Amino acid sequence: MKKKTFILLFIFMNFNWANAQNVDSLFTLARQEAFEKKDYRKAIELCKAIEKNSFEVELFLGRVYTWVDSVSLARIQFIKLLQHDSLNIEVAKAYIDLEYWHNNYTEALQLCEQFLVFYPKNDFFLLKKIKILIKLNKYLEAKLLIKGLSISPETKFLRAKIDTNLFKSKLSFSYDYWHFHKRYQETSNQQPWHIRTLTYSHTTNNGTFLIRWQNATRFGNTGNQIEIEAYPQIKKGLNGYINWGLSKQYPVFPNYRLGTSLYANLLKGYEIEAGFRLLRFQSKVWIYTAALGKYMGNYFFNLRTYLVPNSHSLSPSFRLTTNYYFAKSNDYFSCYVGKGFYTISDLYLFNSAHVDSSNAGILFSKNIHNIHILKTNFSIIKQAQYSGIQATLEVSYSVLF
């Protein structure tokens, strides 16, 4: 009797093992059809061929129904799964995606709010709710909600999109004062510089475009420069920068200037940039630039280099910047240090790019009542061949409308 029982138990265990192996094999094939071959119909057939579907298989089947636009069948799957586990996050995500991707924003918003009651700090539900509010043109609600999220490429993109629709235009005025130490002044024959800038920018769904006028007093002369600048959005995660400027008051300004860059958002909060700047003084000055940035919580770290080629060598400079972002957009604190040229403006000072210099600075930006922005920027620079220092103070005011 014991021998027969043992044989039956052995047969039963082997049957279950074989059945489990069959389920795993079919599910693996279904995933391969969906992800590798993009044959969603075949993936559905394989899922249905599994006699006793597990929770994982049922959830996958609901997702595939979503991908083939079988909205009602996908909805039935997710509702059935939530009846067994009403607080399952993965099912909730799939269900919200279903409604969001098929433009059922009201239903998707209701689901987000339902699960945020139980998961109030879940980034997926918060970000999805913000995206839905944007789709529903509820920009003020979205702006209030996004304040509590840490800075990342995605939240930075969403903040810009919200601000774009709340305030499409900005008018800015800034004043720069450049002071040269007495001994430095004697060596370089420099009087203080005064730079006044007026900028108008307008943001659309395709990017930001601006026009800038500058009036400066340098080298005992006063001149004007006009610039046109654009930050076009090429596609999600890829943006551009284009700048063109013209002046007839050399050496206060270059005769013309041209610049362009590409910005790309990568995975895990990384951002890269590469481009060039061209300044036309008595001769052309080419400057190549590249940067690597990283978002970490409310911090953004950026390492940038400028490379100035000449007939004999390549003159590099480096600048490390750290930004800390507060809850409001345009509310942040920045500090930076560098070696070599830290701004293109330094090229006005020297005839050669081979200058051993060190620099540091701080910047503070404050958003007041969501429409006024005040900025203060202070920096110092020290050249090895001169005994003095250069100090720069910039104050700016912007109004959004």
XYZ file of C-alpha atoms in Angstrom:
401
model
C 0.000 0.000 0.000
C 2.783 2.417 0.916
C 4.575 1.539 -2.317
C 1.478 2.350 -4.420
C 0.987 5.633 -2.574
C 4.603 6.577 -3.187
C 4.283 5.770 -6.910
C 1.103 7.853 -7.239
C 2.714 10.757 -5.369
C 5.776 10.545 -7.610
C 3.606 10.560 -10.764
C 1.575 13.523 -9.435
C 4.704 15.524 -8.603
C 6.216 14.852 -12.008
C 2.970 15.851 -13.687
C 2.874 19.141 -11.803
C 6.540 19.762 -12.539
C 5.998 19.070 -16.247
C 2.916 21.292 -16.240
C 4.857 24.109 -14.553
C 7.647 23.716 -17.083
C 5.069 23.916 -19.888
C 3.547 27.090 -18.389
C 6.967 28.709 -18.072
C 7.877 27.752 -21.640
C 4.648 29.155 -23.089
C 4.977 32.355 -21.073
C 8.592 32.775 -22.208
C 7.513 32.290 -25.824
C 4.676 34.792 -25.362
C 7.111 37.424 -24.051
C 9.497 36.767 -26.919
C 6.695 37.207 -29.454
C 5.659 40.491 -27.830
C 9.027 42.103 -27.089
C 11.338 40.729 -29.767
C 9.047 40.009 -32.730
C 6.308 42.551 -31.907
C 3.726 39.886 -32.769
C 1.168 40.781 -30.119
C -1.594 38.577 -31.561
C 0.624 35.503 -31.256
C 1.549 36.515 -27.691
C -2.152 36.658 -26.794
C -2.733 33.195 -28.270
C 0.134 31.717 -26.253
C -1.154 33.304 -23.023
C -4.607 31.880 -23.635
C -3.084 28.416 -24.273
C -1.829 28.329 -20.682
C -4.444 26.332 -18.743
C -4.036 27.944 -15.352
C -2.794 31.488 -15.757
C -0.765 32.956 -12.942
C -1.146 36.540 -11.746
C 1.929 37.479 -13.787
C 0.502 35.958 -16.982
C -2.866 37.690 -16.495
C -1.145 41.051 -15.977
C 1.002 40.539 -19.063
C -2.096 39.632 -21.078
C -3.740 42.880 -19.982
C -0.697 44.862 -21.093
C -0.666 43.168 -24.511
C -4.376 43.960 -24.934
C -3.401 47.588 -24.227
C -0.712 47.544 -26.898
C -3.122 46.253 -29.568
C -5.772 48.817 -28.581
C -8.196 46.224 -27.217
C -9.200 48.685 -24.525
C -12.291 46.891 -23.214
C -10.506 43.513 -22.921
C -7.514 45.129 -21.172
C -9.822 46.956 -18.784
C -11.596 43.684 -17.912
C -8.223 42.065 -17.160
C -7.100 44.846 -14.829
C -10.414 45.088 -13.006
C -10.388 41.313 -12.451
C -6.854 41.455 -11.057
C -7.677 44.367 -8.746
C -10.625 42.415 -7.367
C -8.088 39.865 -6.090
C -5.489 42.442 -4.986
C -6.986 45.921 -4.790
C -3.710 47.686 -3.905
C -1.350 46.025 -6.370
C 0.917 48.778 -7.699
C 1.909 47.028 -10.944
C -1.721 46.446 -11.920
C -2.546 50.048 -11.029
C 0.286 51.332 -13.226
C -0.829 49.202 -16.165
C -4.475 50.273 -15.733
C -3.561 53.981 -15.562
C -1.324 53.633 -18.628
C -4.220 52.025 -20.507
C -6.535 54.973 -19.866
C -3.800 57.601 -20.357
C -2.480 56.190 -23.640
C -6.011 56.053 -25.041
C -6.778 59.673 -24.074
C -9.221 58.755 -21.306
C -7.696 61.419 -19.056
C -10.616 61.785 -16.652
C -10.623 58.033 -15.903
C -6.833 57.983 -15.596
C -6.941 60.933 -13.183
C -9.545 59.188 -11.006
C -7.329 56.089 -10.817
C -4.260 58.174 -9.894
C -6.130 59.908 -7.099
C -7.515 56.587 -5.884
C -4.066 55.033 -5.503
C -2.403 58.205 -4.208
C -4.608 57.832 -1.127
C -2.650 54.670 -0.278
C 0.673 55.616 -1.911
C 0.921 59.429 -1.465
C 4.658 59.605 -2.237
C 4.795 57.214 -5.183
C 6.646 58.980 -8.014
C 4.814 57.101 -10.782
C 1.358 58.138 -9.588
C 2.485 61.721 -8.930
C 4.203 62.138 -12.294
C 1.319 60.540 -14.147
C -1.153 62.825 -12.384
C 0.928 65.858 -13.384
C 0.995 64.704 -17.012
C -2.768 64.160 -16.961
C -3.370 67.615 -15.473
C -1.252 69.090 -18.282
C -3.326 67.202 -20.851
C -6.477 68.596 -19.204
C -4.983 72.133 -19.330
C -4.978 72.351 -15.525
C -1.539 73.936 -15.411
C -1.855 75.674 -12.055
C -2.793 72.401 -10.312
C 0.105 70.672 -12.053
C 2.491 73.450 -10.961
C 1.434 73.107 -7.326
C 1.835 69.330 -7.420
C 5.257 69.269 -9.100
C 6.760 71.467 -6.366
C 7.072 68.436 -4.085
C 9.079 66.345 -6.567
C 12.860 66.231 -6.796
C 14.612 67.641 -9.851
C 15.247 65.242 -12.739
C 15.333 65.574 -16.542
C 11.662 64.539 -16.655
C 10.443 66.923 -13.951
C 12.599 69.702 -15.442
C 10.896 69.094 -18.802
C 7.439 69.080 -17.177
C 8.153 72.262 -15.179
C 9.196 74.021 -18.378
C 6.066 72.797 -20.149
C 3.848 74.024 -17.311
C 5.547 77.426 -17.222
C 5.334 77.615 -21.004
C 1.567 77.396 -20.845
C 1.160 79.567 -17.754
C 3.595 82.270 -18.899
C 4.701 82.295 -22.525
C 6.739 85.503 -22.501
C 9.519 86.988 -20.368
C 11.110 90.441 -20.311
C 14.477 90.751 -18.549
C 16.900 93.539 -17.706
C 20.365 92.986 -16.249
C 23.335 95.130 -15.266
C 26.916 93.859 -15.025
C 29.733 95.689 -13.275
C 33.300 94.484 -13.861
C 35.907 95.775 -11.432
C 39.678 95.446 -11.921
C 42.156 95.601 -9.049
C 44.378 98.692 -9.136
C 47.619 96.892 -9.990
C 45.724 94.734 -12.482
C 44.300 97.930 -13.974
C 47.749 99.452 -14.366
C 49.017 96.363 -16.142
C 46.046 95.909 -18.488
C 45.039 99.562 -18.812
C 41.468 98.606 -17.882
C 38.756 100.844 -16.495
C 35.617 99.292 -14.945
C 33.218 97.753 -17.443
C 29.471 98.414 -17.480
C 27.147 96.102 -19.421
C 23.397 96.629 -19.735
C 21.209 93.904 -21.279
C 17.551 93.876 -22.307
C 16.049 90.525 -23.364
C 12.632 89.465 -24.600
C 11.873 85.744 -24.861
C 8.817 83.820 -25.991
C 8.187 80.130 -25.464
C 6.120 77.863 -27.705
C 5.617 74.117 -27.891
C 8.592 74.016 -30.272
C 11.038 75.728 -27.913
C 12.110 79.135 -26.643
C 13.115 82.037 -28.895
C 14.552 85.373 -27.797
C 16.040 88.653 -28.923
C 18.671 90.470 -26.850
C 20.136 93.972 -26.930
C 23.346 94.822 -25.099
C 24.973 98.163 -24.403
C 28.487 98.063 -22.952
C 31.256 100.417 -21.918
C 34.665 98.773 -22.351
C 38.159 99.986 -23.217
C 36.940 103.588 -22.888
C 34.370 103.053 -25.647
C 30.624 102.393 -25.689
C 28.935 100.050 -28.146
C 25.819 98.016 -28.870
C 25.159 94.448 -29.899
C 21.990 92.701 -31.047
C 21.525 88.928 -30.645
C 18.944 86.397 -31.745
C 18.832 83.125 -29.819
C 16.763 79.956 -29.953
C 16.411 76.757 -27.919
C 14.407 74.515 -30.261
C 13.009 71.204 -29.085
C 14.042 68.695 -31.732
C 12.308 65.786 -30.035
C 11.708 64.619 -26.489
C 15.062 64.437 -24.747
C 16.932 66.257 -27.527
C 17.177 70.063 -27.666
C 19.255 72.576 -29.554
C 20.840 75.981 -29.035
C 21.441 78.563 -31.774
C 22.876 82.064 -31.285
C 23.703 84.832 -33.750
C 24.929 88.320 -32.842
C 25.990 91.416 -34.733
C 27.799 94.630 -33.760
C 29.713 97.433 -35.469
C 31.497 98.629 -32.334
C 34.702 96.560 -32.170
C 36.512 96.156 -29.729
C 33.537 96.664 -27.374
C 31.876 93.674 -29.064
C 33.008 91.249 -31.755
C 31.897 92.131 -35.278
C 29.671 89.075 -35.174
C 29.189 85.916 -33.165
C 27.683 82.518 -33.906
C 27.062 79.521 -31.685
C 25.223 76.228 -31.674
C 24.901 73.193 -29.398
C 22.946 69.987 -29.023
C 21.636 68.834 -25.623
C 20.602 65.229 -24.985
C 19.000 63.719 -21.881
C 20.342 60.242 -21.144
C 19.309 57.523 -18.735
C 19.729 57.817 -14.958
C 19.585 61.615 -14.932
C 22.587 62.288 -17.168
C 22.708 65.127 -19.713
C 25.333 65.827 -22.383
C 26.053 68.807 -24.627
C 28.411 69.486 -27.517
C 28.780 72.529 -29.745
C 30.890 75.442 -30.903
C 31.107 79.241 -30.654
C 32.604 81.547 -33.287
C 33.658 85.139 -32.482
C 34.888 87.524 -35.167
C 37.277 90.152 -33.780
C 40.175 91.235 -36.005
C 40.384 87.540 -36.776
C 38.097 84.581 -36.138
C 38.183 82.815 -32.783
C 36.755 79.280 -32.751
C 35.717 77.795 -29.424
C 34.542 74.207 -29.006
C 32.545 73.238 -25.949
C 31.297 70.039 -24.347
C 29.542 69.340 -21.053
C 28.361 66.447 -18.933
C 25.583 66.944 -16.367
C 23.990 64.749 -13.715
C 20.769 65.206 -11.723
C 20.813 63.847 -8.176
C 17.699 64.678 -6.161
C 17.409 68.480 -6.088
C 21.029 68.879 -7.210
C 22.430 69.276 -10.706
C 26.167 68.870 -11.331
C 27.741 70.045 -14.572
C 31.324 69.801 -15.838
C 32.037 71.927 -18.906
C 35.096 72.485 -21.045
C 35.955 75.161 -23.628
C 38.656 74.351 -26.175
C 40.306 77.223 -28.071
C 42.541 76.009 -30.927
C 45.390 77.996 -32.437
C 48.289 77.311 -34.793
C 50.454 75.743 -32.106
C 48.234 74.043 -29.537
C 44.821 73.710 -27.940
C 43.947 75.858 -24.911
C 41.434 74.137 -22.611
C 39.432 75.477 -19.715
C 37.162 73.678 -17.252
C 34.275 74.747 -15.099
C 32.396 72.727 -12.466
C 28.928 74.013 -11.509
C 26.580 72.796 -8.785
C 22.935 73.893 -8.742
C 20.452 73.304 -5.933
C 16.790 73.711 -6.949
C 14.060 74.725 -4.514
C 10.353 73.931 -4.845
C 9.413 76.809 -7.178
C 10.627 76.960 -10.751
C 13.403 79.573 -11.176
C 14.242 79.207 -7.468
C 17.808 77.909 -7.206
C 21.291 78.478 -5.825
C 24.439 77.895 -7.856
C 28.172 77.888 -7.182
C 31.007 77.257 -9.603
C 34.775 77.012 -9.867
C 36.988 76.904 -12.920
C 40.441 76.853 -14.408
C 41.318 78.698 -17.625
C 38.693 80.857 -19.363
C 35.392 80.646 -17.499
C 33.351 82.854 -19.852
C 33.718 83.873 -23.471
C 33.901 87.470 -22.208
C 37.482 86.778 -21.089
C 38.514 86.763 -24.723
C 37.949 90.527 -24.726
C 40.716 90.868 -22.149
C 43.588 88.946 -23.655
C 45.243 88.630 -27.033
C 46.226 85.028 -26.359
C 44.252 82.051 -25.163
C 47.255 80.833 -23.159
C 46.257 82.392 -19.825
C 46.619 80.557 -16.539
C 43.569 81.716 -14.586
C 41.399 80.518 -11.716
C 37.851 81.604 -10.970
C 34.901 81.059 -8.661
C 31.400 82.430 -8.293
C 27.946 82.131 -6.766
C 24.498 82.797 -8.200
C 21.114 83.052 -6.502
C 17.759 83.143 -8.315
C 14.479 83.909 -6.539
C 10.937 83.531 -7.858
C 8.546 86.110 -6.334
C 4.799 85.481 -6.650
C 5.446 83.246 -9.676
C 5.850 86.183 -12.094
C 8.925 88.092 -10.867
C 12.464 86.674 -10.925
C 15.460 88.308 -9.252
C 19.009 87.075 -9.849
C 22.366 88.006 -8.373
C 25.649 86.654 -9.666
C 29.068 87.408 -8.159
C 32.378 86.054 -9.444
C 36.113 86.647 -9.192
C 38.932 85.678 -11.516
C 42.690 85.661 -10.959
C 45.304 85.550 -13.720
C 48.716 84.123 -12.817
C 50.688 86.771 -14.724
C 48.896 89.694 -13.021
C 48.975 90.596 -9.344
C 45.366 91.788 -9.157
C 41.933 90.238 -9.492
C 38.849 90.858 -11.577
C 35.460 90.939 -9.767
C 32.098 90.835 -11.497
C 28.648 91.591 -10.095
C 25.485 90.967 -12.118
C 21.953 91.888 -11.026
C 18.922 91.047 -13.132
C 15.153 91.333 -12.981
C 12.623 89.398 -15.097
C 8.851 89.516 -15.364
C 6.753 86.687 -16.771
C 3.538 87.335 -18.651
